[in-house]
């Protein structure tokens, strides 16, 4: 079946936000998202001849993003061995100062909970709750059964809520203790 | 359980904060596309340089290929000719050896003279020398054999036949002759006709070879 060679420029315009969000789902730290997104589209440009038009461009980009995210995580582990990585979590620039601190704490907690989750569960959880994708869309994107999406999501949510609660309780106790 | 039921309030708020923090900033799209374009251009330039290099190599190969084929052909022809030459040279020595073995000493000697005319190489001369000494000994001319050996030794000091000097036919020649006596002409022994030709690697004189 004839198909047009993928135009990376238009793919970037259409799917930039999706790829950006995907990097979070795949556990790429905030400070490395810029580079990771860039890598995804550079790889897409290099492999554009392989794209046969059968799958949606988004699914194809997601496949590339997975590989890129894996490399970034690996690189991050290496950096952690060599020295501490700078804290890259940043609050939204529009938030007022008092909210920023609370946001920063929340973001840090969410990041830690997500980092502790199983990779497959995290992927489904972030695509659902951060990217706002539906279960059938995720199933098509990841090439898995719909029931598998539901099952992973159920486990992920249970774990996320439990861990977040526990972390807040623990940190609240720690703060109270320090104040006393 | 409803699979897509919403998250609890606390978790939902946390996710909202996380989403806000993770949203790309206003200039991110423009900035990242700029970086991508720069990288793609750099890659393209690299590819072009590689293509140019390949083209240059191909052009050089186009010139070199016929030359290398010609050189290969010349070397092959040279090798073939050399092999043929070696085969002929060995065949002639074998013929001389056979003639000496069946008692045709003079014919064998003549073959060796012919061999010395055709094949001037040191390797050929070395192989020939053994047969010449054998031929002269069989013709009962040990002194002449010794003379040949000594002359050969002068020209080829590292020859394997150096040990034969003084006893070319397996037995010592007796007291060695002085320098003066060496320069004197060799007296033919009774009943043995002297060889009418000078045998050697450098010149062969005489044309009358008795049958």
mmCIF file of N, CA and C in Angstrom, chain B residues 75-168:
data_model
loop_
_atom_site.group_PDB
_atom_site.id
_atom_site.type_symbol
_atom_site.label_atom_id
_atom_site.label_comp_id
_atom_site.label_asym_id
_atom_site.label_seq_id
_atom_site.Cartn_x
_atom_site.Cartn_y
_atom_site.Cartn_z
ATOM 1 N N UNK B 75 51.624 -9.661 -13.467
ATOM 2 C CA UNK B 75 52.256 -10.510 -12.450
ATOM 3 C C UNK B 75 51.921 -11.968 -12.716
ATOM 4 N N UNK B 76 50.659 -12.234 -13.074
ATOM 5 C CA UNK B 76 50.258 -13.623 -13.346
ATOM 6 C C UNK B 76 51.027 -14.191 -14.525
ATOM 7 N N UNK B 77 51.121 -13.381 -15.584
ATOM 8 C CA UNK B 77 51.858 -13.847 -16.773
ATOM 9 C C UNK B 77 53.321 -14.093 -16.409
ATOM 10 N N UNK B 78 53.884 -13.154 -15.627
ATOM 11 C CA UNK B 78 55.273 -13.300 -15.199
ATOM 12 C C UNK B 78 55.472 -14.576 -14.406
ATOM 13 N N UNK B 79 54.538 -14.847 -13.502
ATOM 14 C CA UNK B 79 54.643 -16.059 -12.681
ATOM 15 C C UNK B 79 54.565 -17.311 -13.547
ATOM 16 N N UNK B 80 53.636 -17.269 -14.506
ATOM 17 C CA UNK B 80 53.480 -18.433 -15.396
ATOM 18 C C UNK B 80 54.760 -18.689 -16.190
ATOM 19 N N UNK B 81 55.313 -17.589 -16.715
ATOM 20 C CA UNK B 81 56.547 -17.724 -17.507
ATOM 21 C C UNK B 81 57.684 -18.257 -16.644
ATOM 22 N N UNK B 82 57.740 -17.732 -15.413
ATOM 23 C CA UNK B 82 58.795 -18.176 -14.504
ATOM 24 C C UNK B 82 58.660 -19.668 -14.211
ATOM 25 N N UNK B 83 57.403 -20.087 -13.981
ATOM 26 C CA UNK B 83 57.174 -21.507 -13.692
ATOM 27 C C UNK B 83 57.600 -22.371 -14.875
ATOM 28 N N UNK B 84 57.285 -21.874 -16.064
ATOM 29 C CA UNK B 84 57.649 -22.622 -17.276
ATOM 30 C C UNK B 84 59.174 -22.733 -17.394
ATOM 31 N N UNK B 85 59.818 -21.601 -17.104
ATOM 32 C CA UNK B 85 61.275 -21.517 -17.159
ATOM 33 C C UNK B 85 61.895 -22.518 -16.175
ATOM 34 N N UNK B 86 61.352 -22.531 -14.948
ATOM 35 C CA UNK B 86 61.872 -23.438 -13.909
ATOM 36 C C UNK B 86 61.663 -24.884 -14.332
ATOM 37 N N UNK B 87 60.486 -25.156 -14.915
ATOM 38 C CA UNK B 87 60.198 -26.533 -15.350
ATOM 39 C C UNK B 87 61.201 -26.981 -16.410
ATOM 40 N N UNK B 88 61.479 -26.084 -17.364
ATOM 41 C CA UNK B 88 62.418 -26.416 -18.455
ATOM 42 C C UNK B 88 63.815 -26.648 -17.896
ATOM 43 N N UNK B 89 64.158 -25.765 -16.939
ATOM 44 C CA UNK B 89 65.494 -25.840 -16.345
ATOM 45 C C UNK B 89 65.667 -27.174 -15.609
ATOM 46 N N UNK B 90 64.653 -27.560 -14.858
ATOM 47 C CA UNK B 90 64.720 -28.822 -14.110
ATOM 48 C C UNK B 90 64.741 -30.014 -15.063
ATOM 49 N N UNK B 91 63.938 -29.901 -16.125
ATOM 50 C CA UNK B 91 63.868 -31.007 -17.094
ATOM 51 C C UNK B 91 65.241 -31.237 -17.733
ATOM 52 N N UNK B 92 65.936 -30.127 -18.015
ATOM 53 C CA UNK B 92 67.250 -30.261 -18.660
ATOM 54 C C UNK B 92 68.258 -30.905 -17.710
ATOM 55 N N UNK B 93 68.222 -30.495 -16.448
ATOM 56 C CA UNK B 93 69.119 -31.097 -15.465
ATOM 57 C C UNK B 93 68.797 -32.579 -15.277
ATOM 58 N N UNK B 94 67.479 -32.885 -15.284
ATOM 59 C CA UNK B 94 67.071 -34.300 -15.153
ATOM 60 C C UNK B 94 67.596 -35.118 -16.326
ATOM 61 N N UNK B 95 67.540 -34.475 -17.503
ATOM 62 C CA UNK B 95 68.032 -35.175 -18.705
ATOM 63 C C UNK B 95 69.522 -35.463 -18.546
ATOM 64 N N UNK B 96 70.286 -34.449 -18.079
ATOM 65 C CA UNK B 96 71.728 -34.620 -17.892
ATOM 66 C C UNK B 96 71.991 -35.728 -16.861
ATOM 67 N N UNK B 97 71.193 -35.720 -15.807
ATOM 68 C CA UNK B 97 71.385 -36.732 -14.753
ATOM 69 C C UNK B 97 71.143 -38.130 -15.316
ATOM 70 N N UNK B 98 70.110 -38.257 -16.148
ATOM 71 C CA UNK B 98 69.773 -39.558 -16.747
ATOM 72 C C UNK B 98 70.895 -40.025 -17.672
ATOM 73 N N UNK B 99 71.400 -39.068 -18.459
ATOM 74 C CA UNK B 99 72.469 -39.414 -19.411
ATOM 75 C C UNK B 99 73.709 -39.891 -18.655
ATOM 76 N N UNK B 100 74.022 -39.208 -17.552
ATOM 77 C CA UNK B 100 75.181 -39.626 -16.754
ATOM 78 C C UNK B 100 74.916 -40.990 -16.125
ATOM 79 N N UNK B 101 73.677 -41.227 -15.734
ATOM 80 C CA UNK B 101 73.343 -42.490 -15.064
ATOM 81 C C UNK B 101 73.459 -43.674 -16.024
ATOM 82 N N UNK B 102 73.084 -43.445 -17.307
ATOM 83 C CA UNK B 102 73.123 -44.567 -18.263
ATOM 84 C C UNK B 102 74.468 -44.667 -18.979
ATOM 85 N N UNK B 103 75.439 -43.834 -18.557
ATOM 86 C CA UNK B 103 76.789 -43.945 -19.102
ATOM 87 C C UNK B 103 77.080 -43.018 -20.258
ATOM 88 N N UNK B 104 76.142 -42.199 -20.638
ATOM 89 C CA UNK B 104 76.396 -41.250 -21.727
ATOM 90 C C UNK B 104 76.995 -39.989 -21.127
ATOM 91 N N UNK B 105 78.243 -40.115 -20.664
ATOM 92 C CA UNK B 105 78.850 -39.033 -19.897
ATOM 93 C C UNK B 105 79.028 -37.768 -20.709
ATOM 94 N N UNK B 106 79.544 -37.965 -21.952
ATOM 95 C CA UNK B 106 79.815 -36.792 -22.784
ATOM 96 C C UNK B 106 78.514 -36.068 -23.160
ATOM 97 N N UNK B 107 77.510 -36.888 -23.447
ATOM 98 C CA UNK B 107 76.205 -36.286 -23.783
ATOM 99 C C UNK B 107 75.651 -35.525 -22.578
ATOM 100 N N UNK B 108 75.833 -36.112 -21.407
ATOM 101 C CA UNK B 108 75.377 -35.461 -20.172
ATOM 102 C C UNK B 108 76.113 -34.154 -19.958
ATOM 103 N N UNK B 109 77.427 -34.209 -20.208
ATOM 104 C CA UNK B 109 78.244 -33.011 -20.034
ATOM 105 C C UNK B 109 77.780 -31.916 -21.005
ATOM 106 N N UNK B 110 77.491 -32.364 -22.235
ATOM 107 C CA UNK B 110 77.044 -31.405 -23.251
ATOM 108 C C UNK B 110 75.699 -30.764 -22.851
ATOM 109 N N UNK B 111 74.856 -31.583 -22.275
ATOM 110 C CA UNK B 111 73.561 -31.047 -21.800
ATOM 111 C C UNK B 111 73.790 -29.995 -20.720
ATOM 112 N N UNK B 112 74.791 -30.285 -19.866
ATOM 113 C CA UNK B 112 75.083 -29.328 -18.787
ATOM 114 C C UNK B 112 75.619 -28.014 -19.354
ATOM 115 N N UNK B 113 76.438 -28.133 -20.407
ATOM 116 C CA UNK B 113 76.963 -26.915 -21.049
ATOM 117 C C UNK B 113 75.808 -26.107 -21.637
ATOM 118 N N UNK B 114 74.901 -26.835 -22.269
ATOM 119 C CA UNK B 114 73.719 -26.178 -22.846
ATOM 120 C C UNK B 114 72.898 -25.495 -21.741
ATOM 121 N N UNK B 115 72.806 -26.189 -20.647
ATOM 122 C CA UNK B 115 72.074 -25.665 -19.494
ATOM 123 C C UNK B 115 72.724 -24.376 -18.997
ATOM 124 N N UNK B 116 74.053 -24.373 -18.946
ATOM 125 C CA UNK B 116 74.770 -23.180 -18.447
ATOM 126 C C UNK B 116 74.587 -21.993 -19.388
ATOM 127 N N UNK B 117 74.338 -22.296 -20.677
ATOM 128 C CA UNK B 117 74.113 -21.202 -21.631
ATOM 129 C C UNK B 117 72.731 -20.582 -21.406
ATOM 130 N N UNK B 118 71.778 -21.461 -21.132
ATOM 131 C CA UNK B 118 70.387 -20.987 -21.042
ATOM 132 C C UNK B 118 70.003 -20.432 -19.692
ATOM 133 N N UNK B 119 70.531 -21.041 -18.656
ATOM 134 C CA UNK B 119 70.088 -20.666 -17.307
ATOM 135 C C UNK B 119 71.248 -20.119 -16.494
ATOM 136 N N UNK B 120 71.211 -18.796 -16.307
ATOM 137 C CA UNK B 120 72.351 -18.118 -15.676
ATOM 138 C C UNK B 120 72.170 -17.926 -14.159
ATOM 139 N N UNK B 121 71.025 -18.290 -13.662
ATOM 140 C CA UNK B 121 70.778 -17.946 -12.249
ATOM 141 C C UNK B 121 71.689 -18.730 -11.310
ATOM 142 N N UNK B 122 71.923 -18.157 -10.140
ATOM 143 C CA UNK B 122 72.825 -18.763 -9.166
ATOM 144 C C UNK B 122 72.281 -20.115 -8.698
ATOM 145 N N UNK B 123 70.939 -20.163 -8.548
ATOM 146 C CA UNK B 123 70.333 -21.414 -8.070
ATOM 147 C C UNK B 123 70.564 -22.533 -9.073
ATOM 148 N N UNK B 124 70.405 -22.160 -10.351
ATOM 149 C CA UNK B 124 70.611 -23.152 -11.407
ATOM 150 C C UNK B 124 72.061 -23.607 -11.412
ATOM 151 N N UNK B 125 72.984 -22.658 -11.244
ATOM 152 C CA UNK B 125 74.418 -22.975 -11.273
ATOM 153 C C UNK B 125 74.785 -23.908 -10.121
ATOM 154 N N UNK B 126 74.196 -23.691 -8.984
ATOM 155 C CA UNK B 126 74.476 -24.509 -7.800
ATOM 156 C C UNK B 126 74.079 -25.970 -8.061
ATOM 157 N N UNK B 127 72.869 -26.118 -8.613
ATOM 158 C CA UNK B 127 72.387 -27.480 -8.883
ATOM 159 C C UNK B 127 73.231 -28.143 -9.962
ATOM 160 N N UNK B 128 73.623 -27.326 -10.920
ATOM 161 C CA UNK B 128 74.382 -27.856 -12.052
ATOM 162 C C UNK B 128 75.771 -28.325 -11.628
ATOM 163 N N UNK B 129 76.359 -27.586 -10.671
ATOM 164 C CA UNK B 129 77.737 -27.856 -10.284
ATOM 165 C C UNK B 129 77.945 -29.304 -9.849
ATOM 166 N N UNK B 130 77.002 -29.831 -9.063
ATOM 167 C CA UNK B 130 77.108 -31.214 -8.603
ATOM 168 C C UNK B 130 77.197 -32.170 -9.777
ATOM 169 N N UNK B 131 76.355 -31.907 -10.779
ATOM 170 C CA UNK B 131 76.317 -32.801 -11.940
ATOM 171 C C UNK B 131 77.579 -32.660 -12.792
ATOM 172 N N UNK B 132 78.099 -31.435 -12.878
ATOM 173 C CA UNK B 132 79.334 -31.212 -13.669
ATOM 174 C C UNK B 132 80.488 -32.002 -13.052
ATOM 175 N N UNK B 133 80.587 -31.906 -11.729
ATOM 176 C CA UNK B 133 81.663 -32.627 -11.036
ATOM 177 C C UNK B 133 81.482 -34.128 -11.255
ATOM 178 N N UNK B 134 80.237 -34.563 -11.153
ATOM 179 C CA UNK B 134 79.942 -35.984 -11.360
ATOM 180 C C UNK B 134 80.360 -36.412 -12.771
ATOM 181 N N UNK B 135 79.970 -35.547 -13.767
ATOM 182 C CA UNK B 135 80.295 -35.870 -15.163
ATOM 183 C C UNK B 135 81.804 -35.947 -15.367
ATOM 184 N N UNK B 136 82.553 -34.971 -14.820
ATOM 185 C CA UNK B 136 84.011 -34.943 -15.013
ATOM 186 C C UNK B 136 84.665 -36.136 -14.319
ATOM 187 N N UNK B 137 84.136 -36.489 -13.160
ATOM 188 C CA UNK B 137 84.675 -37.645 -12.449
ATOM 189 C C UNK B 137 84.438 -38.911 -13.260
ATOM 190 N N UNK B 138 83.219 -39.008 -13.826
ATOM 191 C CA UNK B 138 82.895 -40.209 -14.605
ATOM 192 C C UNK B 138 83.733 -40.280 -15.873
ATOM 193 N N UNK B 139 84.167 -39.101 -16.334
ATOM 194 C CA UNK B 139 85.040 -39.082 -17.513
ATOM 195 C C UNK B 139 86.508 -39.165 -17.090
ATOM 196 N N UNK B 140 86.700 -39.510 -15.798
ATOM 197 C CA UNK B 140 88.035 -39.680 -15.226
ATOM 198 C C UNK B 140 88.854 -38.392 -15.329
ATOM 199 N N UNK B 141 88.307 -37.306 -14.958
ATOM 200 C CA UNK B 141 88.997 -36.017 -14.989
ATOM 201 C C UNK B 141 88.858 -35.314 -13.633
ATOM 202 N N UNK B 142 89.377 -35.922 -12.569
ATOM 203 C CA UNK B 142 89.211 -35.333 -11.225
ATOM 204 C C UNK B 142 89.875 -33.971 -11.085
ATOM 205 N N UNK B 143 91.031 -33.801 -11.762
ATOM 206 C CA UNK B 143 91.715 -32.503 -11.645
ATOM 207 C C UNK B 143 90.866 -31.392 -12.247
ATOM 208 N N UNK B 144 90.308 -31.730 -13.391
ATOM 209 C CA UNK B 144 89.445 -30.742 -14.065
ATOM 210 C C UNK B 144 88.199 -30.419 -13.211
ATOM 211 N N UNK B 145 87.707 -31.503 -12.604
ATOM 212 C CA UNK B 145 86.550 -31.326 -11.709
ATOM 213 C C UNK B 145 86.924 -30.395 -10.566
ATOM 214 N N UNK B 146 88.126 -30.619 -10.019
ATOM 215 C CA UNK B 146 88.588 -29.787 -8.904
ATOM 216 C C UNK B 146 88.766 -28.336 -9.343
ATOM 217 N N UNK B 147 89.282 -28.202 -10.560
ATOM 218 C CA UNK B 147 89.484 -26.859 -11.101
ATOM 219 C C UNK B 147 88.139 -26.111 -11.204
ATOM 220 N N UNK B 148 87.162 -26.844 -11.721
ATOM 221 C CA UNK B 148 85.823 -26.250 -11.842
ATOM 222 C C UNK B 148 85.300 -25.844 -10.466
ATOM 223 N N UNK B 149 85.527 -26.736 -9.503
ATOM 224 C CA UNK B 149 85.050 -26.467 -8.151
ATOM 225 C C UNK B 149 85.710 -25.207 -7.576
ATOM 226 N N UNK B 150 87.035 -25.128 -7.782
ATOM 227 C CA UNK B 150 87.764 -23.979 -7.218
ATOM 228 C C UNK B 150 87.290 -22.676 -7.856
ATOM 229 N N UNK B 151 87.086 -22.726 -9.163
ATOM 230 C CA UNK B 151 86.633 -21.515 -9.840
ATOM 231 C C UNK B 151 85.214 -21.128 -9.374
ATOM 232 N N UNK B 152 84.434 -22.151 -9.198
ATOM 233 C CA UNK B 152 83.072 -21.895 -8.743
ATOM 234 C C UNK B 152 83.089 -21.314 -7.330
ATOM 235 N N UNK B 153 83.994 -21.834 -6.512
ATOM 236 C CA UNK B 153 84.110 -21.376 -5.130
ATOM 237 C C UNK B 153 84.516 -19.896 -5.070
ATOM 238 N N UNK B 154 85.386 -19.505 -6.005
ATOM 239 C CA UNK B 154 85.819 -18.089 -6.057
ATOM 240 C C UNK B 154 84.624 -17.166 -6.325
ATOM 241 N N UNK B 155 83.783 -17.614 -7.250
ATOM 242 C CA UNK B 155 82.624 -16.773 -7.613
ATOM 243 C C UNK B 155 81.484 -16.893 -6.594
ATOM 244 N N UNK B 156 81.386 -18.066 -5.983
ATOM 245 C CA UNK B 156 80.301 -18.288 -5.011
ATOM 246 C C UNK B 156 80.898 -18.849 -3.717
ATOM 247 N N UNK B 157 81.446 -17.993 -2.873
ATOM 248 C CA UNK B 157 82.166 -18.476 -1.686
ATOM 249 C C UNK B 157 81.281 -19.288 -0.724
ATOM 250 N N UNK B 158 79.995 -19.046 -0.759
ATOM 251 C CA UNK B 158 79.147 -19.751 0.216
ATOM 252 C C UNK B 158 78.527 -21.018 -0.372
ATOM 253 N N UNK B 159 79.081 -21.518 -1.451
ATOM 254 C CA UNK B 159 78.492 -22.695 -2.097
ATOM 255 C C UNK B 159 78.569 -23.941 -1.207
ATOM 256 N N UNK B 160 77.570 -24.799 -1.394
ATOM 257 C CA UNK B 160 77.522 -26.041 -0.614
ATOM 258 C C UNK B 160 78.603 -27.025 -1.075
ATOM 259 N N UNK B 161 79.198 -26.737 -2.254
ATOM 260 C CA UNK B 161 80.211 -27.657 -2.795
ATOM 261 C C UNK B 161 81.628 -27.315 -2.343
ATOM 262 N N UNK B 162 81.750 -26.371 -1.421
ATOM 263 C CA UNK B 162 83.081 -25.950 -0.955
ATOM 264 C C UNK B 162 83.858 -27.135 -0.355
ATOM 265 N N UNK B 163 83.118 -28.027 0.313
ATOM 266 C CA UNK B 163 83.778 -29.178 0.961
ATOM 267 C C UNK B 163 84.340 -30.179 -0.045
ATOM 268 N N UNK B 164 83.851 -30.090 -1.280
ATOM 269 C CA UNK B 164 84.297 -31.063 -2.295
ATOM 270 C C UNK B 164 85.682 -30.737 -2.836
ATOM 271 N N UNK B 165 86.110 -29.482 -2.620
ATOM 272 C CA UNK B 165 87.403 -29.069 -3.195
ATOM 273 C C UNK B 165 88.519 -29.934 -2.595
ATOM 274 N N UNK B 166 89.362 -30.438 -3.457
ATOM 275 C CA UNK B 166 90.449 -31.309 -3.014
ATOM 276 C C UNK B 166 90.090 -32.775 -3.117
ATOM 277 N N UNK B 167 88.827 -33.111 -3.103
ATOM 278 C CA UNK B 167 88.403 -34.504 -3.288
ATOM 279 C C UNK B 167 87.084 -34.507 -4.056
ATOM 280 N N UNK B 168 87.128 -34.013 -5.293
ATOM 281 C CA UNK B 168 85.883 -33.854 -6.062
ATOM 282 C C UNK B 168 85.214 -35.177 -6.386
#
